[in-house]
Tab-separated table of C-alpha atoms in Angstrom:
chain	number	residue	atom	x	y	z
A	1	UNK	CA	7.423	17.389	-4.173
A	2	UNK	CA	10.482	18.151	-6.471
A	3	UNK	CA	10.310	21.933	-7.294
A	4	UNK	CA	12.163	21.185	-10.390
A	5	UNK	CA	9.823	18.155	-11.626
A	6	UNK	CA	12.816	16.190	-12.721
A	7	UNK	CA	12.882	12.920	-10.152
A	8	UNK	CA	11.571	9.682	-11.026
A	9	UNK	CA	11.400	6.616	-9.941
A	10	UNK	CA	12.007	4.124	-12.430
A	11	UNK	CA	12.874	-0.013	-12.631
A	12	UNK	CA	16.813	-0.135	-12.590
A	13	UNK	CA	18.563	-3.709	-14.386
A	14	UNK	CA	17.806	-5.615	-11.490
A	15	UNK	CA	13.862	-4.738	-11.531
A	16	UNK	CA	14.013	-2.592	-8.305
A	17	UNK	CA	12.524	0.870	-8.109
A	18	UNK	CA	15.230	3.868	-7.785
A	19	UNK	CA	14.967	6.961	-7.723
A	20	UNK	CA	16.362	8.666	-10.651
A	21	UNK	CA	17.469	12.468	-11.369
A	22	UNK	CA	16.893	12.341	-15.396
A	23	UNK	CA	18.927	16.080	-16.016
A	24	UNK	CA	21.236	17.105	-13.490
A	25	UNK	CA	19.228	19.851	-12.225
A	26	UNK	CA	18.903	19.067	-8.670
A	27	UNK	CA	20.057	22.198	-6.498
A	28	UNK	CA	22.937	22.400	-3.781
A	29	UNK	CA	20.625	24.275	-1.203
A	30	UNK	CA	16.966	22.133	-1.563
A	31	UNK	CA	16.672	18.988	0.002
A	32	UNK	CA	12.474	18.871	-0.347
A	33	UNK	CA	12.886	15.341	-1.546
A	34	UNK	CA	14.935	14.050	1.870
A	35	UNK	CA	12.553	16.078	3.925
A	36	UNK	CA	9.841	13.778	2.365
A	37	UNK	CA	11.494	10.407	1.849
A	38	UNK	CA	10.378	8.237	4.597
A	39	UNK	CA	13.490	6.385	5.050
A	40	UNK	CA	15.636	9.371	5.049
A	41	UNK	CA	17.533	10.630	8.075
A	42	UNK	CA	16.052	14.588	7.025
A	43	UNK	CA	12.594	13.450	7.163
A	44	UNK	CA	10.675	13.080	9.940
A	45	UNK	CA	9.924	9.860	11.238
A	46	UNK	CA	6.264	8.386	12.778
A	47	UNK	CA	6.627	9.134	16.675
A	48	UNK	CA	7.314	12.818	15.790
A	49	UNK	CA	4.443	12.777	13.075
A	50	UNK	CA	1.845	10.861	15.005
A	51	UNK	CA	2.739	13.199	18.323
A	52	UNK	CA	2.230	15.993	16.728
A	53	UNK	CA	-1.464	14.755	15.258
A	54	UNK	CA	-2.783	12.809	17.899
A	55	UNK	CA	-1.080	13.388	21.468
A	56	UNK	CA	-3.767	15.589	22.284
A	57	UNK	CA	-6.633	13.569	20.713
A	58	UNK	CA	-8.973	13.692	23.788
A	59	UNK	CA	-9.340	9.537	25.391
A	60	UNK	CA	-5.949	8.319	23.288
A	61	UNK	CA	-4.187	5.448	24.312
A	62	UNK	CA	-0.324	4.904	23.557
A	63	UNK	CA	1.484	1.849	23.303
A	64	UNK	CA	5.155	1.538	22.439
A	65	UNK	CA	4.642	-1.336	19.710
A	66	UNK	CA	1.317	0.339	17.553
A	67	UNK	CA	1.608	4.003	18.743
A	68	UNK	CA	-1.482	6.127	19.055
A	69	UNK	CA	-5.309	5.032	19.059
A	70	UNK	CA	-8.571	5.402	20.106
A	71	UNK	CA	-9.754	1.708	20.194
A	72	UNK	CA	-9.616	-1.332	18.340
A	73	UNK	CA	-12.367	-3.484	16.682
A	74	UNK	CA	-13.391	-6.391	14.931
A	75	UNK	CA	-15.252	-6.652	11.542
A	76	UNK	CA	-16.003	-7.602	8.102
A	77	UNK	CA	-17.618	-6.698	4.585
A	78	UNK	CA	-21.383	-7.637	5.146
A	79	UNK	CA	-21.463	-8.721	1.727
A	80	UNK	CA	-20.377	-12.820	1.266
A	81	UNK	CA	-19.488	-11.951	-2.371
A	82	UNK	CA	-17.578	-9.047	-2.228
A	83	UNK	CA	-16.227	-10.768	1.350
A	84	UNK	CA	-14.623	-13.692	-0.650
A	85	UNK	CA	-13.293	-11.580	-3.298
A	86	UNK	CA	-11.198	-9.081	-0.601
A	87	UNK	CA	-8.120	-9.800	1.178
A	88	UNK	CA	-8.988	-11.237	4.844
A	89	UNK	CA	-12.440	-9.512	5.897
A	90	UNK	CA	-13.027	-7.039	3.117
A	91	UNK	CA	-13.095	-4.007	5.785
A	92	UNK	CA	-10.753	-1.964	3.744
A	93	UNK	CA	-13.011	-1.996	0.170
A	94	UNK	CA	-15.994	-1.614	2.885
A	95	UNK	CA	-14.682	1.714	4.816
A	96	UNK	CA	-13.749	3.199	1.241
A	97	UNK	CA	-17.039	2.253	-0.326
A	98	UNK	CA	-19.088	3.949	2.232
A	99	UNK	CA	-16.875	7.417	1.989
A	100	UNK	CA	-17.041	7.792	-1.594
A	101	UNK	CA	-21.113	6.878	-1.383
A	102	UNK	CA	-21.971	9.507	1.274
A	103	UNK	CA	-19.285	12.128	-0.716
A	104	UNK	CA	-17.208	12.496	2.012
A	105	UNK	CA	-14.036	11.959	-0.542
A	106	UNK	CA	-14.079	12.446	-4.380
A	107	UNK	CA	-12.190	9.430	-5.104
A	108	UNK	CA	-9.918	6.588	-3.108
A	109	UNK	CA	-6.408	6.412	-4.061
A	110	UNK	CA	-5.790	2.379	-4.001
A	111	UNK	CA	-2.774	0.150	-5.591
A	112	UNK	CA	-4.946	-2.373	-8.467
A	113	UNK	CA	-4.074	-4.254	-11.591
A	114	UNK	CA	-1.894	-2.927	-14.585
A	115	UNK	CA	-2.430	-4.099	-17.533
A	116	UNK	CA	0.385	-5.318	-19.892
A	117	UNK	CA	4.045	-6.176	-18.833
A	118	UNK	CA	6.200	-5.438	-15.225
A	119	UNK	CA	4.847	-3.293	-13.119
A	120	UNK	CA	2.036	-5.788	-12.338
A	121	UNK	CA	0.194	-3.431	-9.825
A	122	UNK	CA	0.055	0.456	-9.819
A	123	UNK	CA	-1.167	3.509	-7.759
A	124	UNK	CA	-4.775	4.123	-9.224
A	125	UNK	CA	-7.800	6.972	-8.503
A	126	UNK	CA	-11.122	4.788	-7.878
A	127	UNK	CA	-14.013	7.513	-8.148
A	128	UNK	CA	-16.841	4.882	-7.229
A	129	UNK	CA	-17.340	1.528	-6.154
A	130	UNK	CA	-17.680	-0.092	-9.358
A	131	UNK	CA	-13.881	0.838	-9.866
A	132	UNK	CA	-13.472	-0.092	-6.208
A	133	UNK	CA	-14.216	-3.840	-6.499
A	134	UNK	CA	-11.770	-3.997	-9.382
A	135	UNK	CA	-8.909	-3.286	-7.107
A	136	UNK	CA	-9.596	-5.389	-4.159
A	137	UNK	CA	-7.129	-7.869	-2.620
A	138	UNK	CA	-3.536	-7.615	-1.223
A	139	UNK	CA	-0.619	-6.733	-3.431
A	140	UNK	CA	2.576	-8.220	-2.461
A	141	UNK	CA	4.303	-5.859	-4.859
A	142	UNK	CA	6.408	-2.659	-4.583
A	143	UNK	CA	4.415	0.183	-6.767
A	144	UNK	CA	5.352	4.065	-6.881
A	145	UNK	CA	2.873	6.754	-6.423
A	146	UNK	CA	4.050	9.957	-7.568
A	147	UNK	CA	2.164	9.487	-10.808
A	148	UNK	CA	-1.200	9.548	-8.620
A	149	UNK	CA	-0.062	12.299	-6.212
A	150	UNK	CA	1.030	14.913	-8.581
A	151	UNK	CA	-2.536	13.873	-10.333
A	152	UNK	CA	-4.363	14.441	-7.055
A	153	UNK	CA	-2.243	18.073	-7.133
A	154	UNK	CA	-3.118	19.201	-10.543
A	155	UNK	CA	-7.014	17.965	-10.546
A	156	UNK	CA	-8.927	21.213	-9.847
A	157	UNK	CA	-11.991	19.135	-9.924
A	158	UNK	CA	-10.602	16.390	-7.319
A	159	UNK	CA	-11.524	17.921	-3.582
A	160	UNK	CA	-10.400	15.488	-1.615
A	161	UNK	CA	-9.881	11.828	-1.766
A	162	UNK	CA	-8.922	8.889	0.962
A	163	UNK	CA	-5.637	7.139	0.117
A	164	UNK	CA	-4.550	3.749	1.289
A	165	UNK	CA	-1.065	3.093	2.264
A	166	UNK	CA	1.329	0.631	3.925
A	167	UNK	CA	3.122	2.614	6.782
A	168	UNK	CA	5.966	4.038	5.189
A	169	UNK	CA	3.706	5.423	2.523
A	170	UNK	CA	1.717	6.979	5.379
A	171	UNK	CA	4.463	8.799	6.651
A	172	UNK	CA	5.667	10.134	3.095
A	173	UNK	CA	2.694	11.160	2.222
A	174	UNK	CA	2.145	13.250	5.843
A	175	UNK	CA	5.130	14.622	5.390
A	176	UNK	CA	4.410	15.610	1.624
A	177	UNK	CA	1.519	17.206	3.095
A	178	UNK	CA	3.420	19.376	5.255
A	179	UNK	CA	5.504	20.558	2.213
A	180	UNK	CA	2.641	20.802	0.296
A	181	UNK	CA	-0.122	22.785	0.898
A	182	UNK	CA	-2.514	21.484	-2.273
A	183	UNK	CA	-2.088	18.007	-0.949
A	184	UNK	CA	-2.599	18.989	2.852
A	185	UNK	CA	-6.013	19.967	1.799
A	186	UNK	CA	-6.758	17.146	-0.658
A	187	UNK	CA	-5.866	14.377	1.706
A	188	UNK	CA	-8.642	13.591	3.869
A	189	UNK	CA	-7.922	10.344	5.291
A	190	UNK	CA	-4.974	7.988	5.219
A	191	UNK	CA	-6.209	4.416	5.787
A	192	UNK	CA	-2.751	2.036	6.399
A	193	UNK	CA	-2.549	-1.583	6.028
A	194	UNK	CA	-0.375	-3.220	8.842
A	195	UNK	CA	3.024	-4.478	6.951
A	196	UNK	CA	5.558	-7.180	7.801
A	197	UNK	CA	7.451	-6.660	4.512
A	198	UNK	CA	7.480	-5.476	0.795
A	199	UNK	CA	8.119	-7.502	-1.686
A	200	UNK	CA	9.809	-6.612	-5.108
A	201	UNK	CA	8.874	-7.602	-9.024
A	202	UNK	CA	11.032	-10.209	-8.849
A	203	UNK	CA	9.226	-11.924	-5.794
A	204	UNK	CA	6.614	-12.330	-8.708
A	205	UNK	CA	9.210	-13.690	-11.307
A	206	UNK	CA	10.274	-16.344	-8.759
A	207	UNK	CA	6.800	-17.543	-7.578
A	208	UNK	CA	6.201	-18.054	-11.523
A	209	UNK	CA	9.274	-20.090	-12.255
A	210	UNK	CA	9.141	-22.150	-8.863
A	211	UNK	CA	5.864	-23.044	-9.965
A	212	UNK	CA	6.310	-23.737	-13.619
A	213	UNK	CA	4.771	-20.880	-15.473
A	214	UNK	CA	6.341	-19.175	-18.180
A	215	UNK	CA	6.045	-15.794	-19.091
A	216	UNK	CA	4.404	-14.498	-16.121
A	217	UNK	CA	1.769	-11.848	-17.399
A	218	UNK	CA	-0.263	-11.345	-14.256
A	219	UNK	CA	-0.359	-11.963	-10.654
A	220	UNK	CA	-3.678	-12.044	-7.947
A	221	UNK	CA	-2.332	-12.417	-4.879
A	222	UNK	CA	-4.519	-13.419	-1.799
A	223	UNK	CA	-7.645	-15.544	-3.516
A	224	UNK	CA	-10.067	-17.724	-1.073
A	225	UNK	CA	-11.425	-21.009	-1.329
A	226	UNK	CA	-13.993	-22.417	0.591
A	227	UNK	CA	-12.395	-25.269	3.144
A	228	UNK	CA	-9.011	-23.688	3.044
A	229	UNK	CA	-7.698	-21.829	6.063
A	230	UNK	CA	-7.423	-18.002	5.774
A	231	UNK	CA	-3.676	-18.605	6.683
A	232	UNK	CA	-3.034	-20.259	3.720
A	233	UNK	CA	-4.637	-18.233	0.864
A	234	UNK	CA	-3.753	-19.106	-2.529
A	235	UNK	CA	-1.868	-16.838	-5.594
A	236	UNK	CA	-3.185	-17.191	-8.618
A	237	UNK	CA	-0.463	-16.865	-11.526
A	238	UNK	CA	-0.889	-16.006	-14.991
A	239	UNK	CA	1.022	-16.809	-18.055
A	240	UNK	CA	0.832	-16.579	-21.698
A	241	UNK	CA	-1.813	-18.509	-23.891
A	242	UNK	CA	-4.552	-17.847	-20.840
A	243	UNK	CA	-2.612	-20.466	-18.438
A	244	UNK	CA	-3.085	-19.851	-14.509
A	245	UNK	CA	-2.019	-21.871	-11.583
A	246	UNK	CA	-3.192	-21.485	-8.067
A	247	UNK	CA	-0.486	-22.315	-5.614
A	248	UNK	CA	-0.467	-21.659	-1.710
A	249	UNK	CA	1.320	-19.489	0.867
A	250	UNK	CA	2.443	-22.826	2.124
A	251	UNK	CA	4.455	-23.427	-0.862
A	252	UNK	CA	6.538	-20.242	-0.276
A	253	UNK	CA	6.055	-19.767	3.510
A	254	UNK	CA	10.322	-20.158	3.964
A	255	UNK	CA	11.139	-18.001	1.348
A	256	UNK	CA	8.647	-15.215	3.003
A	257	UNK	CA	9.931	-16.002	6.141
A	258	UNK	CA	13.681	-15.461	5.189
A	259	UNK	CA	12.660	-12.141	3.689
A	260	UNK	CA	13.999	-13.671	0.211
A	261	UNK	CA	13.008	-10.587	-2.365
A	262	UNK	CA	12.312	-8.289	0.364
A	263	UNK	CA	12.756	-4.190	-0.428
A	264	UNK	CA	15.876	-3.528	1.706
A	265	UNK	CA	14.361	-1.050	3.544
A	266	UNK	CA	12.084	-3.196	4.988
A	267	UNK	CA	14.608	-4.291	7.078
A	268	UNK	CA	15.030	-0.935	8.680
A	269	UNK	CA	11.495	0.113	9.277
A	270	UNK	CA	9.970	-0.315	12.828
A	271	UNK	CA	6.458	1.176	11.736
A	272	UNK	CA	4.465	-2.220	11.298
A	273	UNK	CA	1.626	-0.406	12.655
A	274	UNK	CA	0.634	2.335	10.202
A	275	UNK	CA	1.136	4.864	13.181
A	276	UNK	CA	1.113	7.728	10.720
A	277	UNK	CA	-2.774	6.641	9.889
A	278	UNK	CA	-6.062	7.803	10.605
A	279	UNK	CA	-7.101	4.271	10.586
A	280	UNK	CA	-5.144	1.156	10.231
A	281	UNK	CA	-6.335	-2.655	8.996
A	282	UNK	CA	-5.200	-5.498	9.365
A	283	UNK	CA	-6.031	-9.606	9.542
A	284	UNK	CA	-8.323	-11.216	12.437
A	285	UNK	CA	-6.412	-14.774	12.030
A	286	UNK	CA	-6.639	-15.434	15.881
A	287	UNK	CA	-8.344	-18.912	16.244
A	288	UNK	CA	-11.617	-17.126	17.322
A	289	UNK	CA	-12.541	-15.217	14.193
């Protein structure tokens, strides 16, 4: 949303993303970029957003902890294959398969593998579902998507797409929408993903060299194996010379529950919900599913 196109957000030394104003052009009187940031005190935040969509949403419910909905189910991807090759139930490959195969978005914005060195995972534009299943499974791994969104902005072709998003995403990208008036139109649905924390690039690193594999090249977090509890799904790491281990959440469940590697403003963010969403997923690992 920059009207000067000079803002990026770029690894710093320490392999975090920051934001970074390349030429010193940034102007006393705008402050688009606050407005839009959604841990910024300028911007605004999910109970004002998700009032002002759904409050008058004829037979809404409201609770305190999730914020606005309609009702809540249970499901999974009807497909065993594609099933054991998707984080938890598959639901979220499912609902975006089915828009883009009746048209009713162009293409799904959805974070998937990058090829190559650090970043690991990156924004991408699936325009079918061959692309789709490529990017399936969780990414513990904090990605950037102003690349995609200015794309989705400049496409004349691109009418409107469905863009998946943990909940701070959600609420950047509504109030993005509000600033800007190509994107307001573009974005047809915002599907979140219920969020605990973010983890940084170095999370990666660290699973890699806890587990003994050098020069990390890859990362699949989130893989299933028959016998194994959902709870405990494994990671797959990659190194060089085509080496990959498989360890467990089990093997890092303290260092995920101390928030080691955690974006810091995870730690400020009450939105675990998505509420910003038109839909939000999340795990069935109750005892009875």
């Amino acid at each position: 949303v920059c009207p000067s196109h000079h803002l990026t957000i770029e690894y710093d030394d320490n392999n975090l993303l920051r934001v970074s104003e390349q030429d010193n052009k940034c102007s006393d009187q705008c402050n688009m970029c606050l407005s839009v940031c959604p841990f910024s005190n300028e911007s605004r935040n999910e109970d004002f957003l998700s009032r002002s969509m759904y409050e008058e949403t004829q037979d809404i419910s409201y609770r305190k902890e999730c914020g606005f909905f309609l009702n809540c189910y249970v499901g999974y991807h009807p497909n065993l294959e594609k099933r054991m090759n998707s984080a938890s139930g598959g639901l979220t490959t499912y609902v975006l398969e089915q828009l883009l195969d009746s048209r009713v978005v162009d293409a799904a914005m959805v974070v998937g593998h990058r090829q190559g060195d650090k970043p690991y995972y990156e924004y991408t534009l699936c325009r079918n579902a061959e692309d789709l299943y490529q990017c399936t499974r969780s990414a513990y791994y904090a990605v950037q998507a102003g690349d995609v969104l200015r794309r989705i902005v400049s496409d004349k072709e691109l009418k409107s797409v469905a863009v998946v998003a943990l909940p701070c995403l959600c609420k950047a990208i509504r109030n993005a929408c509000i600033e800007n008036a190509v994107l307001r139109r573009k974005v047809k649905y915002i599907i979140g993903l219920v969020c605990g924390q973010q983890k940084t690039h170095n999370f990666s690193e660290f699973l890699a060299k806890k587990s003994g594999v050098d020069s990390l090249q890859g990362i699949d977090f989130r893989t299933k194996e028959v016998g194994r509890p959902n709870g405990n799904y494994g990671v797959k790491l990659k190194g060089n010379a085509e080496v990959e281990k498989v360890i467990t959440f089990s093997s890092y469940a303290k260092e995920w529950s101390f928030k080691m590697f955690t974006v810091q403003a995870c730690n400020y963010c009450d939105d675990v919900f998505a509420e910003t969403a038109d839909m939000v997923l999340m795990d069935a690992w109750l005892p009875e599913y």
